[in-house]
């Protein structure tokens, strides 16, 4: 209930303060399990991803956001799942997989940390590929052009769906993990270049 009360207010705030032109809207799939990956430049990135979808999107969020019990309870109700970025707990992994196995949507910033200096992509961690593989979820890539600026037009792009179905008959060992992670990284790099060409 709290989510459906707060969501319209958050959506209105985002649309007014951080207007964002979205390329590739035709690639947004509203229903079913899905891992959504996005580059991470500022705190407001969650608004870009969340606003793409009509219903609730769950996010992996750094565990430090949950230091305050009150704030932690609020963002949990909005879909945040705490994760220790250096050592993810078994509880976090099970919770994230449960979201996907219930045909819900999980958003991940696979670079792990925000890029405070440039909009260059950072190294992609293996967690996103593991969640997508284990749950057999399709993947949607979202790229934000630069740090969102208030009261100025911002830009993002949504890529075409892909998955790891050709590997589903294999064990998720280091080789498969590396290959899947590279595919995620390449999808982000290719989509970023496409966005740069559209904007600049």
Short mmCIF file of C-alpha atoms in Angstrom, two decimals:
data_model
loop_
_atom_site.label_atom_id
_atom_site.label_comp_id
_atom_site.label_asym_id
_atom_site.label_seq_id
_atom_site.Cartn_x
_atom_site.Cartn_y
_atom_site.Cartn_z
CA UNK A 1 0.00 0.00 0.00
CA UNK A 2 2.76 2.45 0.95
CA UNK A 3 4.48 1.85 -2.39
CA UNK A 4 1.39 2.73 -4.43
CA UNK A 5 0.87 5.92 -2.40
CA UNK A 6 4.47 7.09 -2.71
CA UNK A 7 5.13 6.03 -6.32
CA UNK A 8 3.00 8.75 -8.00
CA UNK A 9 4.69 11.42 -5.89
CA UNK A 10 8.15 10.11 -6.75
CA UNK A 11 7.22 9.83 -10.44
CA UNK A 12 5.96 13.43 -10.49
CA UNK A 13 9.11 14.67 -8.74
CA UNK A 14 11.31 12.86 -11.24
CA UNK A 15 9.38 14.05 -14.28
CA UNK A 16 9.42 17.69 -13.17
CA UNK A 17 12.88 18.00 -11.66
CA UNK A 18 14.82 15.52 -13.83
CA UNK A 19 13.06 15.36 -17.22
CA UNK A 20 14.64 12.52 -19.16
CA UNK A 21 14.25 11.62 -22.81
CA UNK A 22 14.22 7.85 -23.20
CA UNK A 23 15.38 6.25 -26.43
CA UNK A 24 14.38 2.64 -27.14
CA UNK A 25 11.07 2.69 -25.27
CA UNK A 26 9.88 -0.09 -27.57
CA UNK A 27 12.35 -2.39 -25.79
CA UNK A 28 10.68 -1.97 -22.39
CA UNK A 29 8.92 -5.22 -21.39
CA UNK A 30 6.42 -4.70 -18.59
CA UNK A 31 5.59 -8.25 -17.52
CA UNK A 32 7.52 -11.26 -16.27
CA UNK A 33 10.82 -11.92 -14.59
CA UNK A 34 13.66 -9.73 -15.77
CA UNK A 35 17.08 -8.51 -14.72
CA UNK A 36 17.50 -4.83 -15.55
CA UNK A 37 21.10 -3.62 -15.62
CA UNK A 38 22.09 0.02 -15.64
CA UNK A 39 25.23 2.12 -15.34
CA UNK A 40 25.53 4.08 -12.12
CA UNK A 41 26.37 7.77 -12.08
CA UNK A 42 24.25 9.28 -9.31
CA UNK A 43 21.63 8.46 -6.68
CA UNK A 44 18.83 9.51 -9.01
CA UNK A 45 19.56 6.65 -11.43
CA UNK A 46 16.95 4.53 -9.63
CA UNK A 47 14.26 6.97 -10.76
CA UNK A 48 15.17 6.47 -14.42
CA UNK A 49 14.89 2.69 -14.14
CA UNK A 50 11.84 2.66 -11.88
CA UNK A 51 9.88 5.08 -14.07
CA UNK A 52 10.25 2.78 -17.10
CA UNK A 53 7.91 0.23 -15.60
CA UNK A 54 4.30 0.39 -14.48
CA UNK A 55 4.61 -1.88 -11.48
CA UNK A 56 7.18 -2.40 -8.74
CA UNK A 57 10.84 -2.87 -9.53
CA UNK A 58 13.14 -4.36 -6.91
CA UNK A 59 16.66 -2.96 -6.55
CA UNK A 60 19.86 -4.22 -5.01
CA UNK A 61 20.96 -1.33 -2.76
CA UNK A 62 24.15 -0.92 -0.76
CA UNK A 63 23.76 -2.09 2.80
CA UNK A 64 24.85 1.29 4.19
CA UNK A 65 21.46 2.73 3.19
CA UNK A 66 19.91 0.49 5.83
CA UNK A 67 21.97 1.80 8.77
CA UNK A 68 18.92 3.85 9.77
CA UNK A 69 16.10 1.48 10.67
CA UNK A 70 13.45 4.00 9.66
CA UNK A 71 14.99 4.87 6.30
CA UNK A 72 15.81 1.22 5.71
CA UNK A 73 12.18 0.27 6.31
CA UNK A 74 11.01 2.95 3.88
CA UNK A 75 13.27 1.95 1.00
CA UNK A 76 12.58 -1.74 1.65
CA UNK A 77 8.89 -1.05 1.13
CA UNK A 78 9.84 0.62 -2.17
CA UNK A 79 11.67 -2.49 -3.36
CA UNK A 80 15.23 -2.07 -2.07
CA UNK A 81 17.16 -5.22 -1.13
CA UNK A 82 20.30 -4.65 0.99
CA UNK A 83 23.58 -5.98 -0.35
CA UNK A 84 27.10 -5.89 1.02
CA UNK A 85 28.97 -4.99 -2.17
CA UNK A 86 32.21 -6.55 -0.94
CA UNK A 87 30.72 -9.77 0.41
CA UNK A 88 27.08 -10.44 -0.56
CA UNK A 89 25.29 -12.55 2.04
CA UNK A 90 23.44 -15.77 1.32
CA UNK A 91 20.25 -14.04 2.51
CA UNK A 92 20.64 -11.32 -0.13
CA UNK A 93 21.25 -13.87 -2.88
CA UNK A 94 18.20 -15.93 -1.85
CA UNK A 95 16.00 -12.82 -1.62
CA UNK A 96 17.05 -11.59 -5.07
CA UNK A 97 16.53 -15.00 -6.67
CA UNK A 98 13.13 -15.29 -4.96
CA UNK A 99 12.09 -12.00 -6.59
CA UNK A 100 13.03 -13.32 -10.02
CA UNK A 101 11.57 -16.78 -9.48
CA UNK A 102 8.26 -15.11 -8.60
CA UNK A 103 8.34 -13.50 -12.08
CA UNK A 104 9.18 -10.07 -10.75
CA UNK A 105 11.79 -7.58 -11.91
CA UNK A 106 15.21 -7.02 -10.32
CA UNK A 107 17.37 -3.99 -11.14
CA UNK A 108 21.12 -4.16 -10.64
CA UNK A 109 23.91 -1.63 -11.10
CA UNK A 110 26.59 -4.16 -12.09
CA UNK A 111 29.50 -1.74 -11.77
CA UNK A 112 28.93 -1.96 -8.02
CA UNK A 113 29.64 1.66 -7.20
CA UNK A 114 28.80 5.06 -8.61
CA UNK A 115 31.27 6.68 -10.98
CA UNK A 116 31.84 10.10 -9.44
CA UNK A 117 34.34 11.40 -11.99
CA UNK A 118 33.30 10.51 -15.55
CA UNK A 119 30.52 8.73 -17.41
CA UNK A 120 32.93 6.00 -18.52
CA UNK A 121 31.76 2.49 -17.72
CA UNK A 122 33.54 0.75 -14.87
CA UNK A 123 34.37 -2.93 -14.48
CA UNK A 124 31.25 -5.09 -14.43
CA UNK A 125 30.93 -7.43 -11.45
CA UNK A 126 29.74 -11.02 -11.85
CA UNK A 127 26.65 -10.81 -9.64
CA UNK A 128 24.25 -9.67 -12.35
CA UNK A 129 25.15 -12.56 -14.66
CA UNK A 130 24.77 -15.03 -11.80
CA UNK A 131 21.26 -13.82 -10.93
CA UNK A 132 20.17 -13.82 -14.58
CA UNK A 133 21.64 -17.29 -15.20
CA UNK A 134 20.35 -18.96 -12.04
CA UNK A 135 16.82 -17.64 -12.54
CA UNK A 136 16.87 -18.00 -16.35
CA UNK A 137 15.78 -14.38 -16.60
CA UNK A 138 15.92 -12.21 -19.71
CA UNK A 139 18.08 -9.10 -19.40
CA UNK A 140 17.37 -5.50 -20.31
CA UNK A 141 20.18 -2.97 -20.44
CA UNK A 142 19.62 0.69 -19.59
CA UNK A 143 22.28 3.34 -20.10
CA UNK A 144 22.09 6.88 -18.71
CA UNK A 145 24.02 9.47 -20.69
CA UNK A 146 25.45 11.50 -17.82
CA UNK A 147 24.70 12.50 -14.24
CA UNK A 148 21.10 13.62 -14.05
CA UNK A 149 20.89 17.40 -13.87
CA UNK A 150 17.86 19.12 -12.32
CA UNK A 151 15.58 21.15 -14.59
CA UNK A 152 17.56 20.23 -17.69
CA UNK A 153 16.88 17.56 -20.31
CA UNK A 154 18.60 14.28 -19.52
CA UNK A 155 18.99 11.23 -21.73
CA UNK A 156 18.84 7.45 -21.38
CA UNK A 157 18.41 4.48 -23.68
CA UNK A 158 16.90 1.00 -23.32
CA UNK A 159 18.47 -1.89 -25.22
CA UNK A 160 16.97 -5.02 -26.74
CA UNK A 161 16.37 -8.06 -24.55
CA UNK A 162 18.96 -10.82 -24.43
CA UNK A 163 19.57 -13.86 -22.25
CA UNK A 164 22.01 -16.68 -21.52
CA UNK A 165 19.81 -19.51 -22.79
CA UNK A 166 22.61 -21.11 -24.79
CA UNK A 167 24.42 -21.79 -21.50
CA UNK A 168 21.46 -23.10 -19.48
CA UNK A 169 22.50 -26.73 -20.02
CA UNK A 170 25.91 -26.01 -18.50
CA UNK A 171 27.15 -25.54 -14.96
CA UNK A 172 27.64 -21.93 -13.90
CA UNK A 173 31.38 -22.29 -13.40
CA UNK A 174 34.06 -19.60 -13.69
CA UNK A 175 34.27 -19.89 -17.48
CA UNK A 176 30.52 -19.52 -17.99
CA UNK A 177 30.36 -16.74 -15.42
CA UNK A 178 33.11 -14.83 -17.21
CA UNK A 179 31.46 -15.27 -20.61
CA UNK A 180 28.06 -14.11 -19.33
CA UNK A 181 29.59 -11.16 -17.49
CA UNK A 182 31.46 -10.14 -20.65
CA UNK A 183 28.18 -10.19 -22.55
CA UNK A 184 26.65 -7.84 -20.03
CA UNK A 185 29.67 -5.54 -20.22
CA UNK A 186 29.59 -5.55 -24.01
CA UNK A 187 25.86 -4.83 -24.07
CA UNK A 188 26.46 -1.80 -21.86
CA UNK A 189 29.39 -0.56 -23.97
CA UNK A 190 27.52 -0.98 -27.26
CA UNK A 191 24.41 0.73 -25.93
CA UNK A 192 26.41 3.60 -24.50
CA UNK A 193 28.04 4.22 -27.87
CA UNK A 194 24.61 4.18 -29.51
CA UNK A 195 23.34 6.73 -26.99
CA UNK A 196 26.37 8.97 -27.49
CA UNK A 197 25.70 8.95 -31.24
CA UNK A 198 22.08 9.99 -30.67
CA UNK A 199 22.84 12.77 -28.20
CA UNK A 200 26.19 14.25 -29.15
#
